[in-house]
mmCIF file with all atom_site columns, C-alpha atoms in Angstrom:
data_model
loop_
_atom_site.group_PDB
_atom_site.id
_atom_site.type_symbol
_atom_site.label_atom_id
_atom_site.label_alt_id
_atom_site.label_comp_id
_atom_site.label_asym_id
_atom_site.label_entity_id
_atom_site.label_seq_id
_atom_site.pdbx_PDB_ins_code
_atom_site.Cartn_x
_atom_site.Cartn_y
_atom_site.Cartn_z
_atom_site.occupancy
_atom_site.B_iso_or_equiv
_atom_site.pdbx_formal_charge
_atom_site.auth_seq_id
_atom_site.auth_comp_id
_atom_site.auth_asym_id
_atom_site.auth_atom_id
_atom_site.pdbx_PDB_model_num
ATOM 1   C CA . UNK A 1 1   ? 1.692   -116.112 35.240 1.00 63.00 ? 27  UNK A CA 1
ATOM 2   C CA . UNK A 1 2   ? 2.028   -119.882 34.779 1.00 79.00 ? 28  UNK A CA 1
ATOM 3   C CA . UNK A 1 3   ? -0.841  -121.842 33.678 1.00 91.00 ? 29  UNK A CA 1
ATOM 4   C CA . UNK A 1 4   ? -3.024  -123.340 36.470 1.00 95.00 ? 30  UNK A CA 1
ATOM 5   C CA . UNK A 1 5   ? -2.763  -126.951 37.477 1.00 97.00 ? 31  UNK A CA 1
ATOM 6   C CA . UNK A 1 6   ? -5.567  -129.004 36.002 1.00 97.00 ? 32  UNK A CA 1
ATOM 7   C CA . UNK A 1 7   ? -7.007  -131.351 38.416 1.00 98.00 ? 33  UNK A CA 1
ATOM 8   C CA . UNK A 1 8   ? -9.660  -134.174 37.662 1.00 98.00 ? 34  UNK A CA 1
ATOM 9   C CA . UNK A 1 9   ? -11.678 -135.609 40.732 1.00 98.00 ? 35  UNK A CA 1
ATOM 10  C CA . UNK A 1 10  ? -12.916 -139.235 41.076 1.00 97.00 ? 36  UNK A CA 1
ATOM 11  C CA . UNK A 1 11  ? -14.918 -140.173 44.185 1.00 96.00 ? 37  UNK A CA 1
ATOM 12  C CA . UNK A 1 12  ? -18.366 -141.979 44.449 1.00 94.00 ? 38  UNK A CA 1
ATOM 13  C CA . UNK A 1 13  ? -19.608 -139.607 47.159 1.00 93.00 ? 39  UNK A CA 1
ATOM 14  C CA . UNK A 1 14  ? -20.946 -136.234 45.923 1.00 95.00 ? 40  UNK A CA 1
ATOM 15  C CA . UNK A 1 15  ? -20.258 -134.366 49.121 1.00 94.00 ? 41  UNK A CA 1
ATOM 16  C CA . UNK A 1 16  ? -16.632 -135.508 49.008 1.00 92.00 ? 42  UNK A CA 1
ATOM 17  C CA . UNK A 1 17  ? -16.080 -134.427 45.339 1.00 94.00 ? 43  UNK A CA 1
ATOM 18  C CA . UNK A 1 18  ? -17.747 -131.075 45.906 1.00 95.00 ? 44  UNK A CA 1
ATOM 19  C CA . UNK A 1 19  ? -15.705 -130.533 49.047 1.00 95.00 ? 45  UNK A CA 1
ATOM 20  C CA . UNK A 1 20  ? -12.422 -131.365 47.296 1.00 95.00 ? 46  UNK A CA 1
ATOM 21  C CA . UNK A 1 21  ? -13.506 -129.020 44.263 1.00 96.00 ? 47  UNK A CA 1
ATOM 22  C CA . UNK A 1 22  ? -14.179 -126.220 46.779 1.00 96.00 ? 48  UNK A CA 1
ATOM 23  C CA . UNK A 1 23  ? -10.972 -126.630 48.575 1.00 96.00 ? 49  UNK A CA 1
ATOM 24  C CA . UNK A 1 24  ? -8.924  -126.697 45.417 1.00 96.00 ? 50  UNK A CA 1
ATOM 25  C CA . UNK A 1 25  ? -10.537 -123.922 43.462 1.00 94.00 ? 51  UNK A CA 1
ATOM 26  C CA . UNK A 1 26  ? -9.856  -121.643 46.389 1.00 95.00 ? 52  UNK A CA 1
ATOM 27  C CA . UNK A 1 27  ? -6.245  -121.779 45.171 1.00 95.00 ? 53  UNK A CA 1
ATOM 28  C CA . UNK A 1 28  ? -5.430  -119.271 42.543 1.00 94.00 ? 54  UNK A CA 1
ATOM 29  C CA . UNK A 1 29  ? -3.021  -121.782 40.851 1.00 95.00 ? 55  UNK A CA 1
ATOM 30  C CA . UNK A 1 30  ? -5.449  -124.754 40.585 1.00 96.00 ? 56  UNK A CA 1
ATOM 31  C CA . UNK A 1 31  ? -8.633  -125.446 38.500 1.00 97.00 ? 57  UNK A CA 1
ATOM 32  C CA . UNK A 1 32  ? -10.765 -128.495 38.506 1.00 97.00 ? 58  UNK A CA 1
ATOM 33  C CA . UNK A 1 33  ? -11.396 -129.538 34.899 1.00 97.00 ? 59  UNK A CA 1
ATOM 34  C CA . UNK A 1 34  ? -13.792 -132.426 35.506 1.00 97.00 ? 60  UNK A CA 1
ATOM 35  C CA . UNK A 1 35  ? -15.140 -135.017 37.992 1.00 97.00 ? 61  UNK A CA 1
ATOM 36  C CA . UNK A 1 36  ? -16.767 -138.424 38.133 1.00 97.00 ? 62  UNK A CA 1
ATOM 37  C CA . UNK A 1 37  ? -18.337 -140.771 40.394 1.00 96.00 ? 63  UNK A CA 1
ATOM 38  C CA . UNK A 1 38  ? -17.552 -144.038 38.725 1.00 95.00 ? 64  UNK A CA 1
ATOM 39  C CA . UNK A 1 39  ? -14.347 -145.739 37.498 1.00 93.00 ? 65  UNK A CA 1
ATOM 40  C CA . UNK A 1 40  ? -15.868 -146.365 34.056 1.00 94.00 ? 66  UNK A CA 1
ATOM 41  C CA . UNK A 1 41  ? -16.605 -142.860 33.548 1.00 96.00 ? 67  UNK A CA 1
ATOM 42  C CA . UNK A 1 42  ? -13.488 -141.623 34.912 1.00 97.00 ? 68  UNK A CA 1
ATOM 43  C CA . UNK A 1 43  ? -11.294 -144.058 32.612 1.00 96.00 ? 69  UNK A CA 1
ATOM 44  C CA . UNK A 1 44  ? -13.096 -142.639 29.593 1.00 96.00 ? 70  UNK A CA 1
ATOM 45  C CA . UNK A 1 45  ? -13.013 -138.979 30.336 1.00 97.00 ? 71  UNK A CA 1
ATOM 46  C CA . UNK A 1 46  ? -9.697  -138.391 31.982 1.00 97.00 ? 72  UNK A CA 1
ATOM 47  C CA . UNK A 1 47  ? -7.394  -139.063 29.126 1.00 96.00 ? 73  UNK A CA 1
ATOM 48  C CA . UNK A 1 48  ? -9.803  -136.644 26.964 1.00 96.00 ? 74  UNK A CA 1
ATOM 49  C CA . UNK A 1 49  ? -9.505  -133.973 29.758 1.00 96.00 ? 75  UNK A CA 1
ATOM 50  C CA . UNK A 1 50  ? -5.676  -134.208 30.026 1.00 96.00 ? 76  UNK A CA 1
ATOM 51  C CA . UNK A 1 51  ? -5.388  -133.110 33.685 1.00 97.00 ? 77  UNK A CA 1
ATOM 52  C CA . UNK A 1 52  ? -2.010  -132.553 35.324 1.00 97.00 ? 78  UNK A CA 1
ATOM 53  C CA . UNK A 1 53  ? -3.270  -134.423 38.347 1.00 97.00 ? 79  UNK A CA 1
ATOM 54  C CA . UNK A 1 54  ? -6.021  -136.867 38.709 1.00 98.00 ? 80  UNK A CA 1
ATOM 55  C CA . UNK A 1 55  ? -7.120  -137.306 42.252 1.00 97.00 ? 81  UNK A CA 1
ATOM 56  C CA . UNK A 1 56  ? -8.622  -140.756 42.607 1.00 96.00 ? 82  UNK A CA 1
ATOM 57  C CA . UNK A 1 57  ? -10.655 -142.465 45.270 1.00 93.00 ? 83  UNK A CA 1
ATOM 58  C CA . UNK A 1 58  ? -9.091  -146.074 45.869 1.00 89.00 ? 84  UNK A CA 1
ATOM 59  C CA . UNK A 1 59  ? -12.438 -147.840 46.411 1.00 87.00 ? 85  UNK A CA 1
ATOM 60  C CA . UNK A 1 60  ? -15.465 -147.577 44.145 1.00 88.00 ? 86  UNK A CA 1
ATOM 61  C CA . UNK A 1 61  ? -18.467 -149.341 43.420 1.00 87.00 ? 87  UNK A CA 1
ATOM 62  C CA . UNK A 1 62  ? -17.524 -150.462 39.946 1.00 88.00 ? 88  UNK A CA 1
ATOM 63  C CA . UNK A 1 63  ? -13.769 -150.883 40.414 1.00 85.00 ? 89  UNK A CA 1
ATOM 64  C CA . UNK A 1 64  ? -11.011 -148.697 42.030 1.00 88.00 ? 90  UNK A CA 1
ATOM 65  C CA . UNK A 1 65  ? -8.888  -145.522 41.507 1.00 92.00 ? 91  UNK A CA 1
ATOM 66  C CA . UNK A 1 66  ? -5.826  -147.673 41.206 1.00 89.00 ? 92  UNK A CA 1
ATOM 67  C CA . UNK A 1 67  ? -7.189  -149.544 38.245 1.00 89.00 ? 93  UNK A CA 1
ATOM 68  C CA . UNK A 1 68  ? -8.253  -146.221 36.617 1.00 94.00 ? 94  UNK A CA 1
ATOM 69  C CA . UNK A 1 69  ? -4.685  -145.033 37.280 1.00 94.00 ? 95  UNK A CA 1
ATOM 70  C CA . UNK A 1 70  ? -3.348  -148.004 35.512 1.00 90.00 ? 96  UNK A CA 1
ATOM 71  C CA . UNK A 1 71  ? -5.799  -147.635 32.463 1.00 92.00 ? 97  UNK A CA 1
ATOM 72  C CA . UNK A 1 72  ? -5.350  -143.801 32.360 1.00 95.00 ? 98  UNK A CA 1
ATOM 73  C CA . UNK A 1 73  ? -1.547  -143.823 32.488 1.00 93.00 ? 99  UNK A CA 1
ATOM 74  C CA . UNK A 1 74  ? -1.465  -146.531 29.776 1.00 91.00 ? 100 UNK A CA 1
ATOM 75  C CA . UNK A 1 75  ? -2.960  -144.107 27.512 1.00 94.00 ? 101 UNK A CA 1
ATOM 76  C CA . UNK A 1 76  ? -1.104  -141.013 28.702 1.00 95.00 ? 102 UNK A CA 1
ATOM 77  C CA . UNK A 1 77  ? 1.750   -141.361 31.003 1.00 92.00 ? 103 UNK A CA 1
ATOM 78  C CA . UNK A 1 78  ? 1.974   -137.605 31.519 1.00 94.00 ? 104 UNK A CA 1
ATOM 79  C CA . UNK A 1 79  ? -1.055  -137.717 33.692 1.00 96.00 ? 105 UNK A CA 1
ATOM 80  C CA . UNK A 1 80  ? 0.003   -137.875 37.356 1.00 96.00 ? 106 UNK A CA 1
ATOM 81  C CA . UNK A 1 81  ? -2.248  -139.633 39.741 1.00 96.00 ? 107 UNK A CA 1
ATOM 82  C CA . UNK A 1 82  ? -2.801  -139.191 43.409 1.00 95.00 ? 108 UNK A CA 1
ATOM 83  C CA . UNK A 1 83  ? -4.736  -142.150 45.161 1.00 93.00 ? 109 UNK A CA 1
ATOM 84  C CA . UNK A 1 84  ? -6.840  -140.814 48.034 1.00 90.00 ? 110 UNK A CA 1
ATOM 85  C CA . UNK A 1 85  ? -7.919  -143.648 50.422 1.00 84.00 ? 111 UNK A CA 1
ATOM 86  C CA . UNK A 1 86  ? -9.332  -144.370 53.782 1.00 79.00 ? 112 UNK A CA 1
ATOM 87  C CA . UNK A 1 87  ? -7.422  -147.637 54.050 1.00 71.00 ? 113 UNK A CA 1
ATOM 88  C CA . UNK A 1 88  ? -3.742  -147.693 55.002 1.00 65.00 ? 114 UNK A CA 1
ATOM 89  C CA . UNK A 1 89  ? -2.374  -151.116 54.108 1.00 66.00 ? 115 UNK A CA 1
ATOM 90  C CA . UNK A 1 90  ? 0.639   -152.405 52.109 1.00 67.00 ? 116 UNK A CA 1
ATOM 91  C CA . UNK A 1 91  ? -1.329  -154.364 49.728 1.00 69.00 ? 117 UNK A CA 1
ATOM 92  C CA . UNK A 1 92  ? -2.973  -151.167 48.461 1.00 75.00 ? 118 UNK A CA 1
ATOM 93  C CA . UNK A 1 93  ? 0.172   -149.207 48.410 1.00 77.00 ? 119 UNK A CA 1
ATOM 94  C CA . UNK A 1 94  ? 1.872   -152.026 46.439 1.00 76.00 ? 120 UNK A CA 1
ATOM 95  C CA . UNK A 1 95  ? -0.975  -151.874 43.896 1.00 78.00 ? 121 UNK A CA 1
ATOM 96  C CA . UNK A 1 96  ? -0.820  -148.134 43.670 1.00 83.00 ? 122 UNK A CA 1
ATOM 97  C CA . UNK A 1 97  ? 3.057   -148.219 42.966 1.00 81.00 ? 123 UNK A CA 1
ATOM 98  C CA . UNK A 1 98  ? 2.499   -150.959 40.270 1.00 79.00 ? 124 UNK A CA 1
ATOM 99  C CA . UNK A 1 99  ? -0.263  -148.812 38.694 1.00 84.00 ? 125 UNK A CA 1
ATOM 100 C CA . UNK A 1 100 ? 2.115   -145.876 38.455 1.00 88.00 ? 126 UNK A CA 1
ATOM 101 C CA . UNK A 1 101 ? 0.670   -143.727 40.899 1.00 91.00 ? 127 UNK A CA 1
ATOM 102 C CA . UNK A 1 102 ? 2.743   -140.603 41.992 1.00 92.00 ? 128 UNK A CA 1
ATOM 103 C CA . UNK A 1 103 ? 1.206   -140.252 45.360 1.00 89.00 ? 129 UNK A CA 1
ATOM 104 C CA . UNK A 1 104 ? -0.867  -142.158 47.920 1.00 88.00 ? 130 UNK A CA 1
ATOM 105 C CA . UNK A 1 105 ? -2.496  -140.261 50.855 1.00 87.00 ? 131 UNK A CA 1
ATOM 106 C CA . UNK A 1 106 ? -5.190  -141.037 53.374 1.00 86.00 ? 132 UNK A CA 1
ATOM 107 C CA . UNK A 1 107 ? -8.505  -139.030 53.407 1.00 84.00 ? 133 UNK A CA 1
ATOM 108 C CA . UNK A 1 108 ? -7.643  -138.040 56.982 1.00 86.00 ? 134 UNK A CA 1
ATOM 109 C CA . UNK A 1 109 ? -4.970  -135.710 55.506 1.00 87.00 ? 135 UNK A CA 1
ATOM 110 C CA . UNK A 1 110 ? -5.358  -131.980 56.382 1.00 90.00 ? 136 UNK A CA 1
ATOM 111 C CA . UNK A 1 111 ? -6.752  -129.762 53.599 1.00 92.00 ? 137 UNK A CA 1
ATOM 112 C CA . UNK A 1 112 ? -3.556  -127.716 53.446 1.00 92.00 ? 138 UNK A CA 1
ATOM 113 C CA . UNK A 1 113 ? -1.481  -130.730 53.090 1.00 92.00 ? 139 UNK A CA 1
ATOM 114 C CA . UNK A 1 114 ? -3.787  -132.209 50.308 1.00 93.00 ? 140 UNK A CA 1
ATOM 115 C CA . UNK A 1 115 ? -3.253  -128.958 48.341 1.00 95.00 ? 141 UNK A CA 1
ATOM 116 C CA . UNK A 1 116 ? 0.519   -129.331 48.962 1.00 94.00 ? 142 UNK A CA 1
ATOM 117 C CA . UNK A 1 117 ? 0.315   -132.756 47.672 1.00 93.00 ? 143 UNK A CA 1
ATOM 118 C CA . UNK A 1 118 ? -1.509  -131.844 44.584 1.00 96.00 ? 144 UNK A CA 1
ATOM 119 C CA . UNK A 1 119 ? 1.119   -129.344 43.790 1.00 95.00 ? 145 UNK A CA 1
ATOM 120 C CA . UNK A 1 120 ? 4.026   -131.715 44.450 1.00 94.00 ? 146 UNK A CA 1
ATOM 121 C CA . UNK A 1 121 ? 2.458   -134.369 42.326 1.00 94.00 ? 147 UNK A CA 1
ATOM 122 C CA . UNK A 1 122 ? 1.780   -131.900 39.491 1.00 95.00 ? 148 UNK A CA 1
ATOM 123 C CA . UNK A 1 123 ? 5.388   -130.871 39.372 1.00 93.00 ? 149 UNK A CA 1
ATOM 124 C CA . UNK A 1 124 ? 6.322   -134.434 38.608 1.00 90.00 ? 150 UNK A CA 1
ATOM 125 C CA . UNK A 1 125 ? 7.625   -135.422 41.944 1.00 90.00 ? 151 UNK A CA 1
ATOM 126 C CA . UNK A 1 126 ? 6.498   -138.573 43.849 1.00 87.00 ? 152 UNK A CA 1
ATOM 127 C CA . UNK A 1 127 ? 4.850   -138.577 47.267 1.00 84.00 ? 153 UNK A CA 1
ATOM 128 C CA . UNK A 1 128 ? 5.641   -142.285 47.736 1.00 76.00 ? 154 UNK A CA 1
ATOM 129 C CA . UNK A 1 129 ? 8.378   -143.019 50.158 1.00 63.00 ? 155 UNK A CA 1
ATOM 130 C CA . UNK A 1 130 ? 11.412  -144.252 47.933 1.00 66.00 ? 156 UNK A CA 1
ATOM 131 C CA . UNK A 1 131 ? 11.995  -146.885 50.395 1.00 64.00 ? 157 UNK A CA 1
ATOM 132 C CA . UNK A 1 132 ? 8.573   -148.386 50.015 1.00 62.00 ? 158 UNK A CA 1
ATOM 133 C CA . UNK A 1 133 ? 9.133   -148.258 46.274 1.00 63.00 ? 159 UNK A CA 1
ATOM 134 C CA . UNK A 1 134 ? 12.384  -150.159 46.727 1.00 67.00 ? 160 UNK A CA 1
ATOM 135 C CA . UNK A 1 135 ? 10.553  -152.727 48.857 1.00 65.00 ? 161 UNK A CA 1
ATOM 136 C CA . UNK A 1 136 ? 7.955   -153.275 46.219 1.00 63.00 ? 162 UNK A CA 1
ATOM 137 C CA . UNK A 1 137 ? 10.668  -153.654 43.495 1.00 61.00 ? 163 UNK A CA 1
ATOM 138 C CA . UNK A 1 138 ? 12.534  -156.178 45.691 1.00 67.00 ? 164 UNK A CA 1
ATOM 139 C CA . UNK A 1 139 ? 9.338   -158.120 46.225 1.00 61.00 ? 165 UNK A CA 1
ATOM 140 C CA . UNK A 1 140 ? 8.821   -158.421 42.494 1.00 55.00 ? 166 UNK A CA 1
ATOM 141 C CA . UNK A 1 141 ? 12.586  -159.482 41.831 1.00 57.00 ? 167 UNK A CA 1
ATOM 142 C CA . UNK A 1 142 ? 12.876  -161.887 44.749 1.00 57.00 ? 168 UNK A CA 1
ATOM 143 C CA . UNK A 1 143 ? 9.390   -163.367 45.105 1.00 55.00 ? 169 UNK A CA 1
ATOM 144 C CA . UNK A 1 144 ? 9.007   -167.121 45.595 1.00 52.00 ? 170 UNK A CA 1
ATOM 145 C CA . UNK A 1 145 ? 10.130  -169.211 42.625 1.00 53.00 ? 171 UNK A CA 1
ATOM 146 C CA . UNK A 1 146 ? 7.381   -169.762 40.111 1.00 55.00 ? 172 UNK A CA 1
ATOM 147 C CA . UNK A 1 147 ? 6.585   -173.388 39.651 1.00 64.00 ? 173 UNK A CA 1
ATOM 148 C CA . UNK A 1 148 ? 6.893   -174.453 35.988 1.00 67.00 ? 174 UNK A CA 1
ATOM 149 C CA . UNK A 1 149 ? 3.158   -175.099 35.674 1.00 71.00 ? 175 UNK A CA 1
ATOM 150 C CA . UNK A 1 150 ? 2.459   -171.524 36.375 1.00 77.00 ? 176 UNK A CA 1
ATOM 151 C CA . UNK A 1 151 ? 5.172   -169.861 34.016 1.00 80.00 ? 177 UNK A CA 1
ATOM 152 C CA . UNK A 1 152 ? 2.603   -168.846 31.480 1.00 85.00 ? 178 UNK A CA 1
ATOM 153 C CA . UNK A 1 153 ? 0.684   -166.772 34.044 1.00 86.00 ? 179 UNK A CA 1
ATOM 154 C CA . UNK A 1 154 ? 1.487   -163.029 34.409 1.00 84.00 ? 180 UNK A CA 1
ATOM 155 C CA . UNK A 1 155 ? 2.475   -161.793 38.051 1.00 80.00 ? 181 UNK A CA 1
ATOM 156 C CA . UNK A 1 156 ? -1.223  -160.400 38.341 1.00 85.00 ? 182 UNK A CA 1
ATOM 157 C CA . UNK A 1 157 ? -2.502  -163.726 37.289 1.00 88.00 ? 183 UNK A CA 1
ATOM 158 C CA . UNK A 1 158 ? -0.407  -165.671 39.849 1.00 85.00 ? 184 UNK A CA 1
ATOM 159 C CA . UNK A 1 159 ? -1.526  -163.252 42.706 1.00 86.00 ? 185 UNK A CA 1
ATOM 160 C CA . UNK A 1 160 ? -5.142  -163.820 41.652 1.00 89.00 ? 186 UNK A CA 1
ATOM 161 C CA . UNK A 1 161 ? -4.715  -167.471 41.408 1.00 89.00 ? 187 UNK A CA 1
ATOM 162 C CA . UNK A 1 162 ? -3.476  -167.541 44.993 1.00 86.00 ? 188 UNK A CA 1
ATOM 163 C CA . UNK A 1 163 ? -6.748  -165.795 46.042 1.00 88.00 ? 189 UNK A CA 1
ATOM 164 C CA . UNK A 1 164 ? -8.789  -168.531 44.116 1.00 89.00 ? 190 UNK A CA 1
ATOM 165 C CA . UNK A 1 165 ? -6.922  -171.190 46.171 1.00 85.00 ? 191 UNK A CA 1
ATOM 166 C CA . UNK A 1 166 ? -8.060  -169.238 49.246 1.00 82.00 ? 192 UNK A CA 1
ATOM 167 C CA . UNK A 1 167 ? -11.634 -169.669 48.301 1.00 83.00 ? 193 UNK A CA 1
ATOM 168 C CA . UNK A 1 168 ? -12.391 -166.005 47.647 1.00 87.00 ? 194 UNK A CA 1
ATOM 169 C CA . UNK A 1 169 ? -15.095 -164.939 45.301 1.00 89.00 ? 195 UNK A CA 1
ATOM 170 C CA . UNK A 1 170 ? -14.550 -162.712 42.284 1.00 90.00 ? 196 UNK A CA 1
ATOM 171 C CA . UNK A 1 171 ? -16.010 -159.824 44.407 1.00 88.00 ? 197 UNK A CA 1
ATOM 172 C CA . UNK A 1 172 ? -13.751 -160.761 47.295 1.00 87.00 ? 198 UNK A CA 1
ATOM 173 C CA . UNK A 1 173 ? -10.670 -160.821 45.007 1.00 89.00 ? 199 UNK A CA 1
ATOM 174 C CA . UNK A 1 174 ? -11.831 -157.571 43.233 1.00 87.00 ? 200 UNK A CA 1
ATOM 175 C CA . UNK A 1 175 ? -11.757 -155.761 46.654 1.00 84.00 ? 201 UNK A CA 1
ATOM 176 C CA . UNK A 1 176 ? -8.451  -157.295 47.655 1.00 82.00 ? 202 UNK A CA 1
ATOM 177 C CA . UNK A 1 177 ? -6.617  -156.338 44.372 1.00 84.00 ? 203 UNK A CA 1
ATOM 178 C CA . UNK A 1 178 ? -8.434  -153.122 43.633 1.00 82.00 ? 204 UNK A CA 1
ATOM 179 C CA . UNK A 1 179 ? -9.928  -154.364 40.331 1.00 85.00 ? 205 UNK A CA 1
ATOM 180 C CA . UNK A 1 180 ? -13.278 -154.208 39.003 1.00 86.00 ? 206 UNK A CA 1
ATOM 181 C CA . UNK A 1 181 ? -15.340 -157.522 39.403 1.00 88.00 ? 207 UNK A CA 1
ATOM 182 C CA . UNK A 1 182 ? -15.497 -157.800 35.354 1.00 90.00 ? 208 UNK A CA 1
ATOM 183 C CA . UNK A 1 183 ? -11.827 -157.681 35.173 1.00 91.00 ? 209 UNK A CA 1
ATOM 184 C CA . UNK A 1 184 ? -11.395 -160.307 37.747 1.00 92.00 ? 210 UNK A CA 1
ATOM 185 C CA . UNK A 1 185 ? -13.909 -162.505 35.865 1.00 93.00 ? 211 UNK A CA 1
ATOM 186 C CA . UNK A 1 186 ? -11.706 -161.938 32.617 1.00 93.00 ? 212 UNK A CA 1
ATOM 187 C CA . UNK A 1 187 ? -8.573  -162.954 34.632 1.00 93.00 ? 213 UNK A CA 1
ATOM 188 C CA . UNK A 1 188 ? -10.176 -166.198 35.820 1.00 94.00 ? 214 UNK A CA 1
ATOM 189 C CA . UNK A 1 189 ? -11.090 -167.004 32.288 1.00 94.00 ? 215 UNK A CA 1
ATOM 190 C CA . UNK A 1 190 ? -7.525  -166.311 31.057 1.00 93.00 ? 216 UNK A CA 1
ATOM 191 C CA . UNK A 1 191 ? -6.091  -168.430 33.969 1.00 93.00 ? 217 UNK A CA 1
ATOM 192 C CA . UNK A 1 192 ? -8.196  -171.425 33.091 1.00 92.00 ? 218 UNK A CA 1
ATOM 193 C CA . UNK A 1 193 ? -7.288  -171.264 29.398 1.00 92.00 ? 219 UNK A CA 1
ATOM 194 C CA . UNK A 1 194 ? -3.467  -170.991 30.245 1.00 91.00 ? 220 UNK A CA 1
ATOM 195 C CA . UNK A 1 195 ? -3.639  -174.053 32.492 1.00 88.00 ? 221 UNK A CA 1
ATOM 196 C CA . UNK A 1 196 ? -5.824  -176.004 30.386 1.00 89.00 ? 222 UNK A CA 1
ATOM 197 C CA . UNK A 1 197 ? -8.541  -176.183 32.973 1.00 89.00 ? 223 UNK A CA 1
ATOM 198 C CA . UNK A 1 198 ? -12.357 -176.095 32.707 1.00 87.00 ? 224 UNK A CA 1
ATOM 199 C CA . UNK A 1 199 ? -13.387 -175.229 36.257 1.00 89.00 ? 225 UNK A CA 1
ATOM 200 C CA . UNK A 1 200 ? -12.479 -172.803 38.892 1.00 89.00 ? 226 UNK A CA 1
ATOM 201 C CA . UNK A 1 201 ? -12.289 -175.645 41.469 1.00 87.00 ? 227 UNK A CA 1
ATOM 202 C CA . UNK A 1 202 ? -9.737  -177.336 39.449 1.00 87.00 ? 228 UNK A CA 1
ATOM 203 C CA . UNK A 1 203 ? -7.673  -174.136 39.458 1.00 87.00 ? 229 UNK A CA 1
ATOM 204 C CA . UNK A 1 204 ? -8.059  -174.009 43.278 1.00 86.00 ? 230 UNK A CA 1
ATOM 205 C CA . UNK A 1 205 ? -6.817  -177.354 43.896 1.00 84.00 ? 231 UNK A CA 1
ATOM 206 C CA . UNK A 1 206 ? -3.872  -176.883 41.404 1.00 84.00 ? 232 UNK A CA 1
ATOM 207 C CA . UNK A 1 207 ? -2.945  -173.509 43.134 1.00 81.00 ? 233 UNK A CA 1
ATOM 208 C CA . UNK A 1 208 ? -3.024  -174.984 46.657 1.00 77.00 ? 234 UNK A CA 1
ATOM 209 C CA . UNK A 1 209 ? -0.856  -177.823 45.500 1.00 76.00 ? 235 UNK A CA 1
ATOM 210 C CA . UNK A 1 210 ? 1.705   -175.769 43.618 1.00 74.00 ? 236 UNK A CA 1
ATOM 211 C CA . UNK A 1 211 ? 1.738   -172.362 45.537 1.00 65.00 ? 237 UNK A CA 1
ATOM 212 C CA . UNK A 1 212 ? 1.636   -174.006 48.767 1.00 59.00 ? 238 UNK A CA 1
ATOM 213 C CA . UNK A 1 213 ? 4.789   -176.183 47.942 1.00 45.00 ? 239 UNK A CA 1
ATOM 214 C CA . UNK A 1 214 ? 6.551   -172.981 46.698 1.00 45.00 ? 240 UNK A CA 1
ATOM 215 C CA . UNK A 1 215 ? 5.864   -171.075 49.890 1.00 42.00 ? 241 UNK A CA 1
ATOM 216 C CA . UNK A 1 216 ? 7.588   -173.814 52.149 1.00 36.00 ? 242 UNK A CA 1
#
C-alpha cells in the first residue's frame, strides 16, 4: 500500500480548518500532518513538516496563503500548494501562479471535488488552466515598456509603485497584492532607496508621471 498523502492546512478560522481536517482524514489515502491559523506560523512549520500538499487560505490577518506558498516553495519546491479562496479574480490567480501554486480553487468547491483536487496536486499535476498560465506569462513578457528611471526595480516593486501612485495605503496594497503589511513596508523602503527618494509622496508623483506616460 502506498504512503498516504501528507497534507498541511492553513486557515485562520478554526471551524474551517477542523472541517477540512475531518473531511480529508475520512480518506484512507490522506493524513493531515499539521495546521496553522497564521501565515507566520505556517511559513515556519510547513518546510519542517514536509507535506505533499499545503492547502492555503488566500487571505489571512497577517498575510496571505499566496505569500506563504512563495516562501515555502523557495525553501522546498517539492511541496505542492493548493490555494483556497473566497475571491475569484484575475489578480489573485496571477499572484498564485507567480508564487508557484499548483492549484487555485474557491471555497464553494464541493467536498468530493476538494479531495480530488488534493490528490491531483499531490501527484504533481496542476489544477490551473494552462491557458491562464500562458496569459500570465504573456503579460510578463509583453507588459508595458519600463521607463529607464524604473529599470532598477523588480516587477513586484513596479506593481507596488503603481499602487502607491493610486494613493493606496500599505494595508490596502497588502490586500491587493496578497502580501503581509510588513513586506509591503519593506518594499516601499527598497523602492525609495533605489529611486533616490526620501518620501512616499515623491514616489507617488514620480510614478504618476512615468507610469502614466508608459500606459498611454
